[in-house]
Amino acid sequence: MKALVTGGAGFIGSHLSDKLIELGHQVVVIDNLANGRIDNIKHLSDNKNFSFNECDIINLEEIKPAFKGIDWVFHLAGIGDIVPSIENPKDYYDCNVTGTFNVLECSKTAGVKKIAYAASSTCYGIPDSYPTEESADIRPQFPYALTKNMGEELIMHWSQTYDIPAISLRLFNVYGPRSRTSGAYGAVFGVFLAQKLADKPFTIVGDGEQTRDFTFVSDIAEAFIAAAEADVTGEIINIGSDNTYSVNRLVELLDAKDVVHIPKRPGEPDCTWADISKAKRLLHWRPKVSLEEGVDVVLENIDFWREAPLWTPESIADATKNWFKYLS
């Protein structure tokens, strides 16, 4: 197949591109490099089945040529993080909603065979039950979660109205090599790994007993390919590790020498845990990498995080002040 990966120079997108190339598919990547890194895909540059286009999904005419002859579209481009979405919601709407509209319009014109969308489990907000099923209430707590869910609604509506085969994958707590190291305070792995490299205390939110469905990036890449290959359309499907792990367990695996506790934040669930029975049934997919195995791989690649920002309790408090201001 000829596959287009939006955001293909990013964390998940670059791993997905690797896997597609490994399987013998042609891959076209579009990325504006705002969050993606050219180094993530540099090793593919000489492959005859790979091409890269630096362009922005916000510009429909700019991205349209890349869709010519495409069979599968993997729409991973978007912007994340909680606090920036509270402070600059228009940026998130433009990219995650208007950008998704543009990808759909180009896909419709090109007559693609399948779209797989990277949705976010943050759409559930603070769920009533765990593991959380796809039928759970949608309760976005901040603009990032809202705009990613709006993108998902567009995907499902275009699939229904214009008969474009599409699947939306709600991803849970993805981690692994090449995860983003710059920008706003965000993912716990990047925060902890930079602190480990600097021999500084790990900043644990609350008591650390909150749990997360940490899912390794190679499992995520395989889920996207399973979604493209499956004779299934119009479905929203959770993708997670089939488990949930405490932050304290992660700190133990990362062998922290010291820790400091910072205030628990409003709008954050005490647990994220995907019910993935639908993924097993419809996609014949299941995760392969345990947290212990995944952390070993991350630690083998820890030098990648040497450029990550080093967060302290004080800088975190400053970076998240609007989080507490608006969500308290």
Coordinates of C-alpha atoms in Angstrom, one line a residue:
M1 CA 0.0 0.0 0.0
K2 CA 0.9 3.6 -0.3
A3 CA 0.5 5.2 3.1
L4 CA 0.4 8.8 4.2
V5 CA 1.4 9.6 7.8
T6 CA 0.5 13.1 9.0
G7 CA 2.9 14.1 11.8
G8 CA 5.2 11.3 10.6
A9 CA 8.3 13.0 12.0
G10 CA 6.9 13.0 15.4
F11 CA 7.1 10.4 18.2
I12 CA 4.4 7.9 17.2
G13 CA 4.4 8.9 13.6
S14 CA 8.1 8.0 13.1
H15 CA 7.7 4.6 14.7
L16 CA 4.7 3.9 12.5
S17 CA 6.6 5.0 9.4
D18 CA 9.4 2.6 10.4
K19 CA 7.0 -0.3 10.8
L20 CA 5.2 0.5 7.5
I21 CA 8.5 0.6 5.6
E22 CA 9.6 -2.7 7.3
L23 CA 6.4 -4.3 6.0
G24 CA 7.2 -3.2 2.4
H25 CA 4.7 -0.3 2.1
Q26 CA 5.4 3.0 0.5
V27 CA 5.3 5.9 3.0
V28 CA 4.7 9.6 2.5
V29 CA 5.2 11.8 5.6
I30 CA 3.9 15.3 6.0
D31 CA 5.0 17.3 9.0
N32 CA 5.5 21.0 9.7
L33 CA 8.3 20.1 12.2
A34 CA 6.8 22.2 14.9
N35 CA 6.9 19.2 17.2
G36 CA 8.3 16.6 15.0
R37 CA 12.1 16.1 14.5
I38 CA 13.8 15.5 11.2
D39 CA 16.3 13.3 13.1
N40 CA 13.4 10.9 13.9
I41 CA 13.1 10.0 10.2
K42 CA 16.6 10.8 8.9
H43 CA 17.4 7.0 8.7
L44 CA 14.6 6.6 6.2
S45 CA 15.7 9.3 3.8
D46 CA 17.6 7.0 1.4
N47 CA 14.8 4.4 1.3
K48 CA 13.2 4.4 -2.2
N49 CA 9.8 3.7 -0.5
F50 CA 9.9 6.8 1.6
S51 CA 9.4 10.5 1.0
F52 CA 9.0 13.6 3.2
N53 CA 7.1 16.8 2.7
E54 CA 7.5 19.7 5.1
C55 CA 4.0 21.2 5.1
D56 CA 1.2 22.1 7.6
I57 CA -2.2 20.5 7.8
I58 CA -3.7 23.9 8.5
N59 CA -3.0 24.8 4.8
L60 CA -5.3 22.6 2.7
E61 CA -3.8 23.6 -0.7
E62 CA -0.3 23.0 0.6
I63 CA -1.0 19.4 1.7
K64 CA -3.3 18.4 -1.1
P65 CA -0.6 17.1 -3.6
A66 CA 0.7 14.7 -1.0
F67 CA -2.5 12.7 -1.1
K68 CA -2.3 11.7 -4.8
G69 CA -2.4 7.9 -5.1
I70 CA -2.6 7.3 -1.4
D71 CA -4.3 4.2 -0.1
W72 CA -4.1 4.6 3.7
V73 CA -4.0 7.8 5.7
F74 CA -2.7 7.7 9.3
H75 CA -3.7 11.1 10.8
L76 CA -1.4 11.7 13.7
A77 CA -0.6 15.4 13.2
G78 CA -1.8 17.6 16.0
I79 CA -0.6 19.6 19.1
G80 CA -0.8 18.3 22.6
D81 CA -0.2 19.3 26.3
I82 CA -2.7 20.7 28.7
V83 CA -1.5 24.1 29.9
P84 CA -0.8 25.5 26.4
S85 CA -4.2 24.5 25.3
I86 CA -5.7 26.5 28.1
E87 CA -3.6 29.5 27.3
N88 CA -3.9 29.3 23.5
P89 CA -7.1 27.4 22.6
K90 CA -7.2 28.9 19.1
D91 CA -3.9 27.1 18.1
Y92 CA -5.4 23.8 19.2
Y93 CA -8.7 24.4 17.4
D94 CA -6.8 25.4 14.2
C95 CA -4.6 22.4 14.2
N96 CA -6.6 19.6 15.8
V97 CA -10.0 20.6 14.3
T98 CA -9.5 22.6 11.1
G99 CA -6.4 20.5 10.3
T100 CA -8.4 17.3 10.6
F101 CA -11.1 18.8 8.4
N102 CA -8.4 19.5 5.7
V103 CA -7.0 16.0 5.9
L104 CA -10.5 14.6 5.5
E105 CA -11.2 16.8 2.5
C106 CA -8.0 15.8 0.8
S107 CA -8.7 12.1 1.6
K108 CA -12.2 12.4 0.1
T109 CA -10.8 14.0 -3.1
A110 CA -8.1 11.4 -3.4
G111 CA -10.5 8.4 -2.8
V112 CA -8.3 6.9 -0.1
K113 CA -9.1 3.3 1.0
K114 CA -8.8 3.8 4.8
I115 CA -8.2 6.6 7.4
A116 CA -6.9 5.8 10.9
Y117 CA -7.1 8.7 13.4
A118 CA -5.0 9.2 16.5
A119 CA -7.6 10.2 19.1
S120 CA -6.9 10.8 22.8
S121 CA -8.2 9.0 25.9
T122 CA -8.3 12.4 27.5
C123 CA -11.8 12.7 26.0
Y124 CA -13.0 10.6 28.9
G125 CA -12.0 13.1 31.5
I126 CA -12.5 11.5 34.9
P127 CA -14.4 8.3 34.1
D128 CA -17.0 6.5 36.3
S129 CA -15.5 3.0 35.8
Y130 CA -12.3 1.2 35.0
P131 CA -11.3 -0.4 32.7
T132 CA -13.0 2.3 30.7
E133 CA -15.1 1.3 27.7
E134 CA -15.6 3.3 24.5
S135 CA -19.2 3.8 25.5
A136 CA -18.2 5.9 28.5
D137 CA -19.3 9.5 28.8
I138 CA -17.2 12.1 27.0
R139 CA -16.0 14.7 29.5
P140 CA -13.1 16.7 28.2
Q141 CA -11.5 18.7 31.0
F142 CA -9.4 21.1 28.8
P143 CA -9.2 22.4 25.2
Y144 CA -6.6 19.8 24.1
A145 CA -9.0 17.0 25.0
L146 CA -11.9 18.8 23.5
T147 CA -10.3 19.5 20.2
K148 CA -9.0 16.0 19.8
N149 CA -12.5 14.7 20.4
M150 CA -13.9 17.2 17.9
G151 CA -11.4 15.8 15.4
E152 CA -12.7 12.3 16.1
E153 CA -16.3 13.5 15.5
L154 CA -15.2 14.9 12.1
I155 CA -13.6 11.6 11.2
M156 CA -16.7 9.6 12.1
H157 CA -19.0 12.0 10.4
W158 CA -17.0 12.1 7.1
S159 CA -16.9 8.3 7.2
Q160 CA -20.7 8.1 7.6
T161 CA -21.6 10.9 5.1
Y162 CA -19.0 10.4 2.4
D163 CA -18.4 6.7 2.8
I164 CA -14.8 7.0 3.7
P165 CA -13.6 3.9 5.6
A166 CA -12.2 5.2 8.9
I167 CA -11.3 4.0 12.4
S168 CA -10.5 6.2 15.4
L169 CA -8.0 4.9 17.9
R170 CA -8.2 6.4 21.4
L171 CA -4.6 6.1 22.7
F172 CA -3.7 5.7 26.3
N173 CA -0.5 7.2 27.8
V174 CA 2.0 6.3 25.0
Y175 CA 5.7 6.2 25.9
G176 CA 9.0 5.0 24.4
P177 CA 12.1 6.3 22.5
R178 CA 11.7 9.5 20.5
S179 CA 8.9 10.9 22.7
R180 CA 8.9 14.7 22.7
T181 CA 11.6 16.3 24.8
S182 CA 11.0 20.0 24.3
G183 CA 8.3 22.5 24.9
A184 CA 5.7 22.7 27.7
Y185 CA 5.7 20.7 30.9
G186 CA 4.0 17.4 30.0
A187 CA 4.5 13.7 29.8
V188 CA 5.8 12.1 33.0
F189 CA 8.5 10.0 31.2
G190 CA 10.3 13.0 29.8
V191 CA 10.1 14.8 33.1
F192 CA 11.5 11.9 35.1
L193 CA 14.2 10.9 32.6
A194 CA 15.6 14.4 32.5
Q195 CA 15.6 14.5 36.3
K196 CA 17.4 11.1 36.4
L197 CA 20.1 12.3 34.0
A198 CA 20.6 15.4 36.1
D199 CA 20.6 13.4 39.3
K200 CA 17.7 15.5 40.6
P201 CA 14.7 14.4 42.6
F202 CA 11.7 13.0 40.7
T203 CA 8.7 15.3 41.0
I204 CA 5.8 13.1 41.9
V205 CA 2.3 14.5 41.6
G206 CA 0.3 13.8 44.8
D207 CA 1.1 10.6 46.6
G208 CA 2.1 8.8 43.4
E209 CA -0.6 6.1 43.9
Q210 CA -2.5 7.3 40.8
T211 CA -2.2 4.8 38.0
R212 CA -1.8 5.2 34.2
D213 CA -2.2 2.8 31.3
F214 CA 1.3 3.2 30.0
T215 CA 1.4 1.8 26.5
F216 CA 4.6 1.2 24.5
V217 CA 5.0 3.0 21.2
S218 CA 5.7 -0.2 19.1
D219 CA 2.3 -1.6 20.3
I220 CA 0.7 1.6 19.2
A221 CA 2.3 1.5 15.7
E222 CA 1.1 -2.1 15.3
A223 CA -2.5 -1.1 16.3
F224 CA -2.6 1.5 13.6
I225 CA -1.5 -1.0 11.0
A226 CA -4.1 -3.5 12.3
A227 CA -6.7 -0.7 11.9
A228 CA -5.7 -0.1 8.3
E229 CA -5.7 -3.7 7.4
A230 CA -9.0 -4.6 9.2
D231 CA -12.3 -4.9 7.2
V232 CA -13.8 -2.6 9.8
T233 CA -15.0 1.0 9.5
G234 CA -16.9 3.7 11.5
E235 CA -15.5 2.3 14.8
I236 CA -14.0 4.1 17.8
I237 CA -11.5 1.7 19.6
N238 CA -9.4 2.0 22.7
I239 CA -5.7 1.2 22.5
G240 CA -3.9 0.5 25.8
S241 CA -1.6 -1.8 27.6
D242 CA -4.4 -4.0 29.1
N243 CA -3.1 -2.9 32.5
T244 CA -2.7 0.1 34.7
Y245 CA 0.5 1.0 36.7
S246 CA 1.1 3.4 39.6
V247 CA 3.4 6.4 39.1
N248 CA 5.3 5.0 42.2
R249 CA 5.9 1.7 40.3
L250 CA 7.3 3.7 37.4
V251 CA 9.6 5.6 39.8
E252 CA 10.8 2.3 41.2
L253 CA 11.5 0.9 37.7
L254 CA 13.4 4.1 36.8
D255 CA 15.5 3.7 40.0
A256 CA 15.0 7.2 41.3
K257 CA 17.5 8.2 44.0
D258 CA 15.2 10.8 45.5
V259 CA 11.7 12.1 45.1
V260 CA 9.7 15.2 46.0
H261 CA 5.9 15.5 46.0
I262 CA 4.0 18.3 44.3
P263 CA 0.3 19.2 44.5
K264 CA -2.3 17.0 42.9
R265 CA -3.9 18.8 39.9
P266 CA -7.5 19.5 39.1
G267 CA -9.1 17.6 36.2
E268 CA -6.7 14.7 36.3
P269 CA -8.1 11.2 36.8
D270 CA -6.7 8.9 39.6
C271 CA -6.6 6.2 37.0
T272 CA -6.4 5.7 33.3
W273 CA -7.1 2.1 32.1
A274 CA -8.5 1.1 28.7
D275 CA -10.9 -1.7 28.1
I276 CA -9.3 -3.1 25.0
S277 CA -11.7 -6.0 24.4
K278 CA -13.0 -4.2 21.2
A279 CA -9.5 -3.9 19.8
K280 CA -8.9 -7.6 20.5
R281 CA -12.2 -8.6 18.8
L282 CA -12.3 -6.3 15.8
L283 CA -8.6 -5.7 15.1
H284 CA -7.2 -9.0 16.4
W285 CA -4.6 -6.8 18.1
R286 CA -3.2 -7.0 21.6
P287 CA -0.2 -5.3 23.3
K288 CA 3.0 -7.2 23.5
V289 CA 5.3 -5.0 25.6
S290 CA 5.1 -4.9 29.4
L291 CA 5.9 -1.8 31.4
E292 CA 9.1 -3.5 32.7
E293 CA 10.2 -4.4 29.2
G294 CA 9.3 -0.9 27.9
V295 CA 11.2 0.9 30.6
D296 CA 14.3 -1.2 29.9
V297 CA 14.2 0.0 26.3
V298 CA 13.7 3.6 27.4
L299 CA 16.7 3.4 29.8
E300 CA 18.8 1.9 27.0
N301 CA 18.0 5.1 25.0
I302 CA 18.1 7.6 27.9
D303 CA 20.7 9.8 26.1
F304 CA 17.9 11.0 23.9
W305 CA 16.5 12.9 26.9
R306 CA 19.7 14.9 27.6
E307 CA 18.2 17.8 25.7
A308 CA 14.9 17.6 27.5
P309 CA 14.0 20.5 29.9
L310 CA 14.8 19.9 33.5
W311 CA 11.7 20.6 35.6
T312 CA 11.8 21.5 39.3
P313 CA 8.9 22.0 41.7
E314 CA 9.3 25.7 41.3
S315 CA 9.3 25.7 37.5
I316 CA 6.4 23.2 37.4
A317 CA 4.4 25.5 39.8
D318 CA 5.0 28.4 37.5
A319 CA 4.2 26.5 34.3
T320 CA 1.0 25.0 35.7
K321 CA -0.4 28.1 37.4
N322 CA -3.1 28.6 34.7
W323 CA -4.0 24.9 35.1
F324 CA -5.0 25.5 38.7
K325 CA -6.5 28.9 37.9
Y326 CA -8.9 27.7 35.3
L327 CA -9.6 24.1 36.3
S328 CA -9.8 24.4 40.1

